[in-house]
Amino acid sequence: AMTGPEFKAARERLGLTAEALALLLGYTRGRATVYDIEARAEVTGPVAVLMRVYLDGYRPADWPT
């Protein structure tokens, strides 16, 4: 788990906009969904796991260039 602010810091460290991350995570509401996640006290589940995987260097084929 991580906090919303930690999630936002991770996104910024990866150089991703909220909209780009939303696409990677499969959210249809786009950046609003990412902003909702960043406002949480705790981020858990698959979203937190994916962020940690991205921070560890994994890049899916649809990673923005």
Coordinates of C-alpha atoms in Angstrom, one line a residue:
A1 CA 0.0 0.0 0.0
M2 CA 1.0 3.6 -0.4
T3 CA -0.6 7.0 0.3
G4 CA -2.2 9.1 -2.4
P5 CA 0.6 11.7 -2.2
E6 CA 3.1 8.8 -2.6
F7 CA 1.2 7.6 -5.6
K8 CA 1.3 11.1 -7.1
A9 CA 5.0 11.4 -6.5
A10 CA 5.6 8.0 -8.1
R11 CA 3.6 9.1 -11.2
E12 CA 5.6 12.3 -11.5
R13 CA 8.9 10.4 -11.0
L14 CA 7.8 8.2 -13.9
G15 CA 7.2 11.3 -16.0
L16 CA 3.5 10.4 -16.6
T17 CA 0.6 12.8 -16.8
A18 CA -2.6 11.8 -15.0
E19 CA -4.2 11.1 -18.4
A20 CA -1.4 8.9 -19.6
L21 CA -1.4 6.9 -16.4
A22 CA -5.2 6.5 -16.6
L23 CA -4.8 5.0 -20.1
L24 CA -2.2 2.6 -18.8
L25 CA -4.4 1.5 -15.9
G26 CA -7.4 1.1 -18.2
Y27 CA -9.6 3.8 -16.6
T28 CA -12.2 5.3 -18.9
R29 CA -12.8 8.4 -16.8
G30 CA -9.2 9.5 -17.5
R31 CA -7.2 11.8 -15.4
A32 CA -10.1 12.5 -13.0
T33 CA -9.8 8.9 -11.8
V34 CA -6.0 9.3 -11.2
Y35 CA -6.7 12.5 -9.3
D36 CA -9.2 10.6 -7.2
I37 CA -6.6 7.9 -6.4
E38 CA -4.0 10.6 -5.5
A39 CA -6.5 12.1 -3.0
R40 CA -6.9 8.8 -1.1
A41 CA -5.4 8.3 2.3
E42 CA -4.3 4.8 1.2
V43 CA -3.9 3.3 -2.2
T44 CA -4.2 -0.5 -2.2
G45 CA -4.9 -3.4 -4.5
P46 CA -3.9 -3.8 -8.2
V47 CA -3.3 -0.1 -8.7
A48 CA -0.7 0.1 -6.0
V49 CA 0.9 -3.1 -7.2
L50 CA 1.1 -1.8 -10.8
M51 CA 2.7 1.5 -9.6
R52 CA 5.3 -0.5 -7.8
V53 CA 6.0 -2.6 -10.8
Y54 CA 6.4 0.5 -13.0
L55 CA 8.7 2.0 -10.4
D56 CA 10.8 -1.2 -10.6
G57 CA 11.3 -0.7 -14.3
Y58 CA 8.6 -2.7 -16.1
R59 CA 7.2 -1.0 -19.2
P60 CA 4.2 -2.4 -21.0
A61 CA 4.1 -2.3 -24.8
D62 CA 1.7 0.7 -24.7
W63 CA 3.9 2.8 -22.4
P64 CA 3.9 6.4 -23.6
T65 CA 7.0 7.6 -25.3

